[in-house]
mmCIF file of C-alpha atoms and ligand atoms in Angstrom:
data_model
loop_
_atom_site.group_PDB
_atom_site.id
_atom_site.type_symbol
_atom_site.label_atom_id
_atom_site.label_comp_id
_atom_site.label_asym_id
_atom_site.label_seq_id
_atom_site.Cartn_x
_atom_site.Cartn_y
_atom_site.Cartn_z
ATOM 1 C CA UNK A 805 88.198 58.643 89.124
ATOM 2 C CA UNK A 806 86.096 57.736 92.125
ATOM 3 C CA UNK A 807 87.195 56.531 95.487
ATOM 4 C CA UNK A 808 85.999 53.413 97.222
ATOM 5 C CA UNK A 809 86.905 53.532 100.853
ATOM 6 C CA UNK A 810 87.271 50.069 102.278
ATOM 7 C CA UNK A 811 86.367 49.971 105.916
ATOM 8 C CA UNK A 812 87.214 47.182 108.297
ATOM 9 C CA UNK A 813 83.756 47.093 109.801
ATOM 10 C CA UNK A 814 82.011 46.845 106.449
ATOM 11 C CA UNK A 815 81.550 43.560 104.701
ATOM 12 C CA UNK A 816 79.093 43.741 101.857
ATOM 13 C CA UNK A 817 79.908 44.994 98.396
ATOM 14 C CA UNK A 818 77.325 47.753 98.487
ATOM 15 C CA UNK A 819 78.364 49.069 101.884
ATOM 16 C CA UNK A 820 82.017 49.232 100.821
ATOM 17 C CA UNK A 821 81.038 52.069 98.544
ATOM 18 C CA UNK A 822 79.928 54.215 101.467
ATOM 19 C CA UNK A 823 82.482 56.279 103.281
ATOM 20 C CA UNK A 824 82.544 55.528 106.968
ATOM 21 C CA UNK A 825 84.165 57.568 109.713
ATOM 22 C CA UNK A 826 85.762 54.415 111.100
ATOM 23 C CA UNK A 827 89.506 54.180 110.517
ATOM 24 C CA UNK A 828 90.297 53.054 106.977
ATOM 25 C CA UNK A 829 93.440 50.990 107.079
ATOM 26 C CA UNK A 830 93.414 50.476 103.333
ATOM 27 C CA UNK A 831 92.215 53.117 100.890
ATOM 28 C CA UNK A 832 91.136 51.587 97.629
ATOM 29 C CA UNK A 833 90.768 53.762 94.536
ATOM 30 C CA UNK A 834 89.522 52.265 91.295
ATOM 31 C CA UNK A 835 89.776 54.096 87.992
ATOM 32 C CA UNK A 836 86.371 53.872 86.321
ATOM 33 C CA UNK A 837 87.817 53.851 82.802
ATOM 34 C CA UNK A 838 90.761 51.476 83.151
ATOM 35 C CA UNK A 839 89.750 49.461 86.218
ATOM 36 C CA UNK A 840 93.247 49.967 87.669
ATOM 37 C CA UNK A 841 93.206 49.765 91.468
ATOM 38 C CA UNK A 842 95.387 51.774 93.817
ATOM 39 C CA UNK A 843 95.685 50.078 97.171
ATOM 40 C CA UNK A 844 97.055 52.597 99.638
ATOM 41 C CA UNK A 845 98.165 51.403 103.071
ATOM 42 C CA UNK A 846 96.878 53.880 105.599
ATOM 43 C CA UNK A 847 97.917 52.997 109.120
ATOM 44 C CA UNK A 848 99.774 56.067 110.399
ATOM 45 C CA UNK A 849 102.469 56.751 111.171
ATOM 46 C CA UNK A 850 104.428 53.973 109.437
ATOM 47 C CA UNK A 851 102.032 51.229 108.241
ATOM 48 C CA UNK A 852 103.317 48.643 110.695
ATOM 49 C CA UNK A 853 101.653 45.396 109.718
ATOM 50 C CA UNK A 854 99.413 44.354 112.581
ATOM 51 C CA UNK A 855 96.586 41.816 112.359
ATOM 52 C CA UNK A 856 93.989 44.431 111.443
ATOM 53 C CA UNK A 857 95.997 45.949 108.602
ATOM 54 C CA UNK A 858 96.858 42.521 107.215
ATOM 55 C CA UNK A 859 93.205 41.501 107.375
ATOM 56 C CA UNK A 860 92.149 44.695 105.589
ATOM 57 C CA UNK A 861 94.750 44.005 102.899
ATOM 58 C CA UNK A 862 93.614 40.411 102.559
ATOM 59 C CA UNK A 863 90.001 41.448 102.254
ATOM 60 C CA UNK A 864 90.911 44.003 99.589
ATOM 61 C CA UNK A 865 92.922 41.453 97.606
ATOM 62 C CA UNK A 866 90.019 38.994 97.665
ATOM 63 C CA UNK A 867 87.669 41.727 96.446
ATOM 64 C CA UNK A 868 90.041 42.712 93.618
ATOM 65 C CA UNK A 869 90.387 39.115 92.487
ATOM 66 C CA UNK A 870 86.609 38.529 92.608
ATOM 67 C CA UNK A 871 86.000 41.686 90.608
ATOM 68 C CA UNK A 872 88.578 40.678 87.974
ATOM 69 C CA UNK A 873 90.869 43.616 88.633
ATOM 70 C CA UNK A 874 93.094 44.244 85.579
ATOM 71 C CA UNK A 875 96.030 45.697 87.552
ATOM 72 C CA UNK A 876 96.946 47.045 90.977
ATOM 73 C CA UNK A 877 99.369 49.593 92.441
ATOM 74 C CA UNK A 878 100.406 49.066 96.066
ATOM 75 C CA UNK A 879 101.506 52.224 97.851
ATOM 76 C CA UNK A 880 101.303 54.079 101.153
ATOM 77 C CA UNK A 881 99.686 57.225 102.522
ATOM 78 C CA UNK A 882 102.702 57.911 104.755
ATOM 79 C CA UNK A 883 105.195 60.570 103.712
ATOM 80 C CA UNK A 884 108.192 58.727 105.168
ATOM 81 C CA UNK A 885 107.409 55.061 104.965
ATOM 82 C CA UNK A 886 105.982 52.476 102.583
ATOM 83 C CA UNK A 887 105.672 49.992 105.454
ATOM 84 C CA UNK A 888 107.790 49.589 108.604
ATOM 85 C CA UNK A 889 107.290 45.829 108.387
ATOM 86 C CA UNK A 890 105.599 43.614 110.907
ATOM 87 C CA UNK A 891 104.163 45.410 113.884
ATOM 88 C CA UNK A 892 106.680 44.739 116.636
ATOM 89 C CA UNK A 893 103.907 44.930 119.227
ATOM 90 C CA UNK A 894 102.250 41.853 117.673
ATOM 91 C CA UNK A 895 105.408 39.884 118.469
ATOM 92 C CA UNK A 896 106.245 41.367 121.845
ATOM 93 C CA UNK A 897 104.839 39.253 124.697
ATOM 94 C CA UNK A 898 101.807 37.973 122.747
ATOM 95 C CA UNK A 899 99.591 35.112 123.883
ATOM 96 C CA UNK A 900 99.973 31.905 121.874
ATOM 97 C CA UNK A 901 96.530 32.404 120.317
ATOM 98 C CA UNK A 902 97.269 35.984 119.324
ATOM 99 C CA UNK A 903 100.645 35.081 117.829
ATOM 100 C CA UNK A 904 99.148 32.172 115.874
ATOM 101 C CA UNK A 905 96.270 34.292 114.537
ATOM 102 C CA UNK A 906 98.654 37.059 113.518
ATOM 103 C CA UNK A 907 101.079 34.775 111.701
ATOM 104 C CA UNK A 908 98.294 32.923 109.950
ATOM 105 C CA UNK A 909 96.874 36.224 108.628
ATOM 106 C CA UNK A 910 100.341 37.245 107.433
ATOM 107 C CA UNK A 911 100.538 33.962 105.506
ATOM 108 C CA UNK A 912 97.027 34.463 104.037
ATOM 109 C CA UNK A 913 97.824 37.971 102.883
ATOM 110 C CA UNK A 914 101.175 37.098 101.363
ATOM 111 C CA UNK A 915 99.763 34.061 99.501
ATOM 112 C CA UNK A 916 97.015 36.246 97.981
ATOM 113 C CA UNK A 917 99.392 39.069 97.044
ATOM 114 C CA UNK A 918 102.120 36.835 95.629
ATOM 115 C CA UNK A 919 99.705 34.852 93.467
ATOM 116 C CA UNK A 920 97.441 37.533 91.967
ATOM 117 C CA UNK A 921 96.575 36.727 88.344
ATOM 118 C CA UNK A 922 96.576 40.458 87.569
ATOM 119 C CA UNK A 923 99.763 42.564 87.355
ATOM 120 C CA UNK A 924 100.934 44.273 90.515
ATOM 121 C CA UNK A 925 103.396 47.088 91.028
ATOM 122 C CA UNK A 926 104.831 48.439 94.271
ATOM 123 C CA UNK A 927 105.057 52.234 94.244
ATOM 124 C CA UNK A 928 107.534 52.472 97.119
ATOM 125 C CA UNK A 929 107.186 56.015 98.365
ATOM 126 C CA UNK A 930 109.164 55.548 101.576
ATOM 127 C CA UNK A 931 111.259 53.250 103.757
ATOM 128 C CA UNK A 932 110.546 49.594 103.339
ATOM 129 C CA UNK A 933 112.254 47.398 105.933
ATOM 130 C CA UNK A 934 111.598 43.696 106.642
ATOM 131 C CA UNK A 935 107.887 42.900 106.180
ATOM 132 C CA UNK A 936 107.601 46.126 104.144
ATOM 133 C CA UNK A 937 110.262 44.815 101.801
ATOM 134 C CA UNK A 938 108.357 41.509 101.605
ATOM 135 C CA UNK A 939 105.231 43.328 100.397
ATOM 136 C CA UNK A 940 107.230 45.189 97.755
ATOM 137 C CA UNK A 941 109.007 41.999 96.655
ATOM 138 C CA UNK A 942 105.668 40.226 96.291
ATOM 139 C CA UNK A 943 104.577 42.622 93.554
ATOM 140 C CA UNK A 944 105.802 42.054 90.003
ATOM 141 C CA UNK A 945 107.548 45.389 89.599
ATOM 142 C CA UNK A 946 109.090 47.823 92.067
ATOM 143 C CA UNK A 947 109.532 51.573 91.624
ATOM 144 C CA UNK A 948 111.047 53.588 94.455
ATOM 145 C CA UNK A 949 111.563 57.235 95.328
ATOM 146 C CA UNK A 950 115.169 58.297 96.053
ATOM 147 C CA UNK A 951 116.935 58.447 99.414
ATOM 148 C CA UNK A 952 114.891 55.802 101.243
ATOM 149 C CA UNK A 953 115.910 52.417 102.616
ATOM 150 C CA UNK A 954 114.735 48.916 101.701
ATOM 151 C CA UNK A 955 115.809 45.433 102.726
ATOM 152 C CA UNK A 956 115.317 42.433 104.972
ATOM 153 C CA UNK A 957 117.002 43.660 108.158
ATOM 154 C CA UNK A 958 115.773 40.870 110.466
ATOM 155 C CA UNK A 959 119.267 39.578 111.368
ATOM 156 C CA UNK A 960 120.125 42.978 112.764
ATOM 157 C CA UNK A 961 117.148 42.708 115.097
ATOM 158 C CA UNK A 962 118.258 39.280 116.342
ATOM 159 C CA UNK A 963 115.428 37.504 114.508
ATOM 160 C CA UNK A 964 115.422 35.364 111.392
ATOM 161 C CA UNK A 965 113.616 36.165 108.152
ATOM 162 C CA UNK A 966 111.367 33.145 107.420
ATOM 163 C CA UNK A 967 112.247 30.927 104.470
ATOM 164 C CA UNK A 968 109.548 32.426 102.245
ATOM 165 C CA UNK A 969 110.826 35.964 102.871
ATOM 166 C CA UNK A 970 114.283 34.698 101.909
ATOM 167 C CA UNK A 971 112.944 32.900 98.823
ATOM 168 C CA UNK A 972 111.253 36.077 97.605
ATOM 169 C CA UNK A 973 114.534 37.942 97.821
ATOM 170 C CA UNK A 974 116.504 35.143 96.186
ATOM 171 C CA UNK A 975 114.001 35.034 93.310
ATOM 172 C CA UNK A 976 114.624 38.714 92.635
ATOM 173 C CA UNK A 977 118.327 39.372 93.240
ATOM 174 C CA UNK A 978 119.776 35.859 92.923
ATOM 175 C CA UNK A 979 121.426 33.430 95.308
ATOM 176 C CA UNK A 980 124.724 35.181 96.027
ATOM 177 C CA UNK A 981 123.396 38.710 96.573
ATOM 178 C CA UNK A 982 120.477 37.377 98.650
ATOM 179 C CA UNK A 983 122.767 35.285 100.869
ATOM 180 C CA UNK A 984 124.999 38.271 101.586
ATOM 181 C CA UNK A 985 122.076 40.648 102.169
ATOM 182 C CA UNK A 986 120.171 38.227 104.419
ATOM 183 C CA UNK A 987 123.129 37.187 106.570
ATOM 184 C CA UNK A 988 123.973 40.821 107.232
ATOM 185 C CA UNK A 989 120.339 41.972 107.485
ATOM 186 C CA UNK A 990 121.400 44.660 105.070
ATOM 187 C CA UNK A 991 119.306 47.698 104.267
ATOM 188 C CA UNK A 992 119.900 49.243 100.830
ATOM 189 C CA UNK A 993 119.435 52.846 99.771
ATOM 190 C CA UNK A 994 117.053 53.271 96.839
ATOM 191 C CA UNK A 995 120.058 53.778 94.572
ATOM 192 C CA UNK A 996 121.822 50.616 95.825
ATOM 193 C CA UNK A 997 118.586 48.658 95.527
ATOM 194 C CA UNK A 998 118.333 49.703 91.876
ATOM 195 C CA UNK A 999 121.909 48.608 91.250
ATOM 196 C CA UNK A 1000 121.354 45.056 92.562
ATOM 197 C CA UNK A 1001 117.895 44.740 90.984
ATOM 198 C CA UNK A 1002 115.930 44.746 94.233
ATOM 199 C CA UNK A 1003 113.945 47.588 92.679
ATOM 200 C CA UNK A 1004 113.382 48.012 88.952
ATOM 201 C CA UNK A 1005 113.156 51.791 88.578
ATOM 202 C CA UNK A 1006 113.676 54.970 90.560
ATOM 203 C CA UNK A 1007 111.217 57.844 90.395
ATOM 204 C CA UNK A 1008 111.951 61.506 91.020
ATOM 205 C CA UNK A 1009 108.920 62.153 93.238
ATOM 206 C CA UNK A 1010 105.477 60.783 94.102
ATOM 207 C CA UNK A 1011 103.914 62.047 90.869
ATOM 208 C CA UNK A 1012 106.627 60.441 88.765
ATOM 209 C CA UNK A 1013 106.307 57.279 90.872
ATOM 210 C CA UNK A 1014 102.602 56.933 90.134
ATOM 211 C CA UNK A 1015 103.086 57.767 86.442
ATOM 212 C CA UNK A 1016 105.746 55.061 86.119
ATOM 213 C CA UNK A 1017 103.522 52.589 87.967
ATOM 214 C CA UNK A 1018 100.654 53.291 85.548
ATOM 215 C CA UNK A 1019 103.041 52.950 82.586
ATOM 216 C CA UNK A 1020 104.104 49.509 83.809
ATOM 217 C CA UNK A 1021 100.495 48.393 84.196
ATOM 218 C CA UNK A 1022 99.509 49.776 80.773
ATOM 219 C CA UNK A 1023 102.220 47.648 79.211
ATOM 220 C CA UNK A 1024 101.154 44.520 81.129
ATOM 221 C CA UNK A 1025 97.466 45.083 80.449
ATOM 222 C CA UNK A 1026 98.252 45.025 76.726
ATOM 223 C CA UNK A 1027 99.266 41.357 77.038
ATOM 224 C CA UNK A 1028 96.827 38.408 76.783
ATOM 225 C CA UNK A 1029 95.775 38.126 80.467
ATOM 226 C CA UNK A 1030 95.430 34.363 80.736
ATOM 227 C CA UNK A 1031 98.815 33.570 79.199
ATOM 228 C CA UNK A 1032 100.372 36.345 81.287
ATOM 229 C CA UNK A 1033 98.983 35.011 84.560
ATOM 230 C CA UNK A 1034 99.828 31.370 83.811
ATOM 231 C CA UNK A 1035 103.472 32.312 83.211
ATOM 232 C CA UNK A 1036 103.533 34.485 86.343
ATOM 233 C CA UNK A 1037 102.097 31.833 88.622
ATOM 234 C CA UNK A 1038 104.335 29.214 86.981
ATOM 235 C CA UNK A 1039 107.391 31.218 88.013
ATOM 236 C CA UNK A 1040 106.064 31.663 91.543
ATOM 237 C CA UNK A 1041 104.574 28.224 92.174
ATOM 238 C CA UNK A 1042 107.568 26.600 93.901
ATOM 239 C CA UNK A 1043 107.892 29.456 96.379
ATOM 240 C CA UNK A 1044 104.131 29.484 96.936
ATOM 241 C CA UNK A 1045 103.773 25.700 97.298
ATOM 242 C CA UNK A 1046 106.553 25.555 99.869
ATOM 243 C CA UNK A 1047 104.533 27.787 102.177
ATOM 244 C CA UNK A 1048 101.075 26.513 101.234
ATOM 245 C CA UNK A 1049 102.123 22.920 101.960
ATOM 246 C CA UNK A 1050 104.027 23.889 105.070
ATOM 247 C CA UNK A 1051 101.812 26.482 106.717
ATOM 248 C CA UNK A 1052 101.512 24.667 110.028
ATOM 249 C CA UNK A 1053 105.272 24.038 110.220
ATOM 250 C CA UNK A 1054 105.873 27.710 109.430
ATOM 251 C CA UNK A 1055 103.500 28.781 112.226
ATOM 252 C CA UNK A 1056 105.290 26.410 114.605
ATOM 253 C CA UNK A 1057 108.639 27.903 113.579
ATOM 254 C CA UNK A 1058 107.291 31.376 114.330
ATOM 255 C CA UNK A 1059 105.827 30.350 117.696
ATOM 256 C CA UNK A 1060 109.014 28.501 118.711
ATOM 257 C CA UNK A 1061 111.082 31.570 117.872
ATOM 258 C CA UNK A 1062 108.913 34.367 119.103
ATOM 259 C CA UNK A 1063 108.701 33.001 122.646
ATOM 260 C CA UNK A 1064 112.479 32.579 123.015
ATOM 261 C CA UNK A 1065 113.649 34.826 125.888
ATOM 262 C CA UNK A 1066 116.510 36.149 123.731
ATOM 263 C CA UNK A 1067 114.085 37.121 120.948
ATOM 264 C CA UNK A 1068 111.770 38.868 123.412
ATOM 265 C CA UNK A 1069 114.762 40.738 124.839
ATOM 266 C CA UNK A 1070 115.838 41.879 121.346
ATOM 267 C CA UNK A 1071 112.309 43.007 120.525
ATOM 268 C CA UNK A 1072 112.000 44.912 123.794
ATOM 269 C CA UNK A 1073 115.309 46.720 123.220
ATOM 270 C CA UNK A 1074 114.402 47.544 119.641
ATOM 271 C CA UNK A 1075 110.950 48.898 120.566
ATOM 272 C CA UNK A 1076 112.541 51.044 123.300
ATOM 273 C CA UNK A 1077 115.178 52.306 120.872
ATOM 274 C CA UNK A 1078 112.527 53.308 118.315
ATOM 275 C CA UNK A 1079 110.473 55.092 120.961
ATOM 276 C CA UNK A 1080 113.495 57.072 122.206
ATOM 277 C CA UNK A 1081 114.504 58.222 118.715
HETATM 278 C C1 LIG B 1686 110.393 36.325 115.963
HETATM 279 C C2 LIG B 1686 110.388 35.188 115.054
HETATM 280 C C3 LIG B 1686 110.656 35.424 113.604
HETATM 281 C C4 LIG B 1686 109.904 36.561 113.088
HETATM 282 C C5 LIG B 1686 110.211 36.843 111.660
HETATM 283 C C6 LIG B 1686 109.812 38.224 111.417
HETATM 284 C C7 LIG B 1686 109.814 38.701 110.062
HETATM 285 C C8 LIG B 1686 109.750 40.027 109.788
HETATM 286 C C9 LIG B 1686 109.987 40.966 110.903
HETATM 287 C C10 LIG B 1686 109.615 42.396 110.751
HETATM 288 O O1 LIG B 1686 109.059 42.890 109.805
HETATM 289 S S1 LIG B 1686 110.014 43.221 112.175
HETATM 290 C C11 LIG B 1686 109.844 44.914 111.816
HETATM 291 C C12 LIG B 1686 111.115 45.433 111.264
HETATM 292 N N1 LIG B 1686 110.989 46.828 111.058
HETATM 293 C C13 LIG B 1686 111.957 47.697 111.286
HETATM 294 O O2 LIG B 1686 113.063 47.367 111.653
HETATM 295 C C14 LIG B 1686 111.624 49.156 111.070
HETATM 296 C C15 LIG B 1686 111.560 49.906 112.365
HETATM 297 N N2 LIG B 1686 111.172 51.271 112.128
HETATM 298 C C16 LIG B 1686 112.025 52.203 111.613
HETATM 299 O O3 LIG B 1686 113.155 51.962 111.318
HETATM 300 C C17 LIG B 1686 111.446 53.588 111.420
HETATM 301 O O4 LIG B 1686 110.285 53.685 112.185
HETATM 302 C C18 LIG B 1686 111.130 53.931 109.940
HETATM 303 C C19 LIG B 1686 110.270 52.870 109.291
HETATM 304 C C20 LIG B 1686 112.437 54.113 109.167
HETATM 305 C C21 LIG B 1686 110.338 55.270 109.908
HETATM 306 O O5 LIG B 1686 111.069 56.282 110.565
HETATM 307 P P1 LIG B 1686 110.315 57.583 111.084
HETATM 308 O O6 LIG B 1686 111.367 58.459 111.673
HETATM 309 O O7 LIG B 1686 109.467 58.137 110.009
HETATM 310 O O8 LIG B 1686 109.294 57.074 112.206
HETATM 311 P P2 LIG B 1686 109.637 56.671 113.722
HETATM 312 O O9 LIG B 1686 109.637 57.910 114.549
HETATM 313 O O10 LIG B 1686 110.823 55.792 113.794
HETATM 314 O O11 LIG B 1686 108.379 55.755 114.098
HETATM 315 C C22 LIG B 1686 107.117 56.316 114.339
HETATM 316 C C23 LIG B 1686 106.388 55.458 115.342
HETATM 317 O O12 LIG B 1686 106.167 54.170 114.782
HETATM 318 C C24 LIG B 1686 106.702 53.162 115.661
HETATM 319 N N3 LIG B 1686 107.187 52.038 114.825
HETATM 320 C C25 LIG B 1686 108.121 52.090 113.864
HETATM 321 N N4 LIG B 1686 108.281 50.874 113.299
HETATM 322 C C26 LIG B 1686 107.431 50.037 113.935
HETATM 323 C C27 LIG B 1686 107.118 48.648 113.803
HETATM 324 N N5 LIG B 1686 107.706 47.862 112.876
HETATM 325 N N6 LIG B 1686 106.203 48.115 114.615
HETATM 326 C C28 LIG B 1686 105.578 48.877 115.547
HETATM 327 N N7 LIG B 1686 105.823 50.211 115.724
HETATM 328 C C29 LIG B 1686 106.727 50.775 114.919
HETATM 329 C C30 LIG B 1686 107.828 53.865 116.397
HETATM 330 O O13 LIG B 1686 108.120 53.186 117.584
HETATM 331 C C31 LIG B 1686 107.207 55.231 116.620
HETATM 332 O O14 LIG B 1686 106.295 55.075 117.694
HETATM 333 P P3 LIG B 1686 105.994 56.293 118.700
HETATM 334 O O15 LIG B 1686 107.318 56.696 119.292
HETATM 335 O O16 LIG B 1686 105.387 57.372 117.853
HETATM 336 O O17 LIG B 1686 105.056 55.715 119.713
#
């Protein structure tokens, strides 16, 4: 195995191979024999999804697609958290330009991740609320360590999970379970998530998690890749097209909501609460 460290400040293919001391928000490891990529989110302490992390993810996904990646594992370098979801500071008192840029990058990243032709598996080694749950749901297969929490908890924060977040959940756990979970903003334990099908497997620890993720990819990589990807994208095309054809309306929805005084008040209280913990 060798490690390619993807650095935000580096753009060219050759320079990506050089380690740089600059913060690496995404660590990319590619197995020389199998080509399998491990994309590890690395924004301590909890991988909150700010513009820079989303951009680093997007850039990595473009690179993997260009280099005909055969399969990818999405995981996190944090011991407690897969991803804490969207960075609350991106939504708290932003300028219009900053909010628009942020949301647009979230859309870009999700569209790339949800539509990869190659198989993807989320190795969920920690809590995965809201936007973190979206990332996991955008992969094809989810494996989670025990005793962590996952779900779309937006309602509990006084905000609304966008339609495409909701669609992703509905596509996985079905209409009735998704409606109940989304209205309540419910977070599930790993064990509950397995029961309702929000995750596919539980692992005993990180080693078991990665082994199971590799096993899933091995199985997928044994299938004819073109047929596999056509079926995958066929299943996902309605959800994808809804956002792709409605990106501007979705940005407007976000901007209209994020600047509501009530929403700003909820975000402020929530940020304070997290800081006091
Ligand atoms: C507004 C219009 C519509 C918008 C639609 C939005 C759609 C999606 C929204 C989201 O994704 S909002 C984010 C939702 N996320 C959460 O509710 C998770 C909040 N975090 C936690 O519950 C916990 O941090 C954790 C993930 C369970 C991890 O717990 P742990 O004990 O390990 O770590 P903490 O001590 O709580 O946190 C460390 C450090 O990180 C800061 N932080 C945590 N989450 C976020 C976040 N999402 N954004 C920014 N910062 C975050 C936390 O405040 C701590 O900071 P310091 O005290 O160290 O400064």
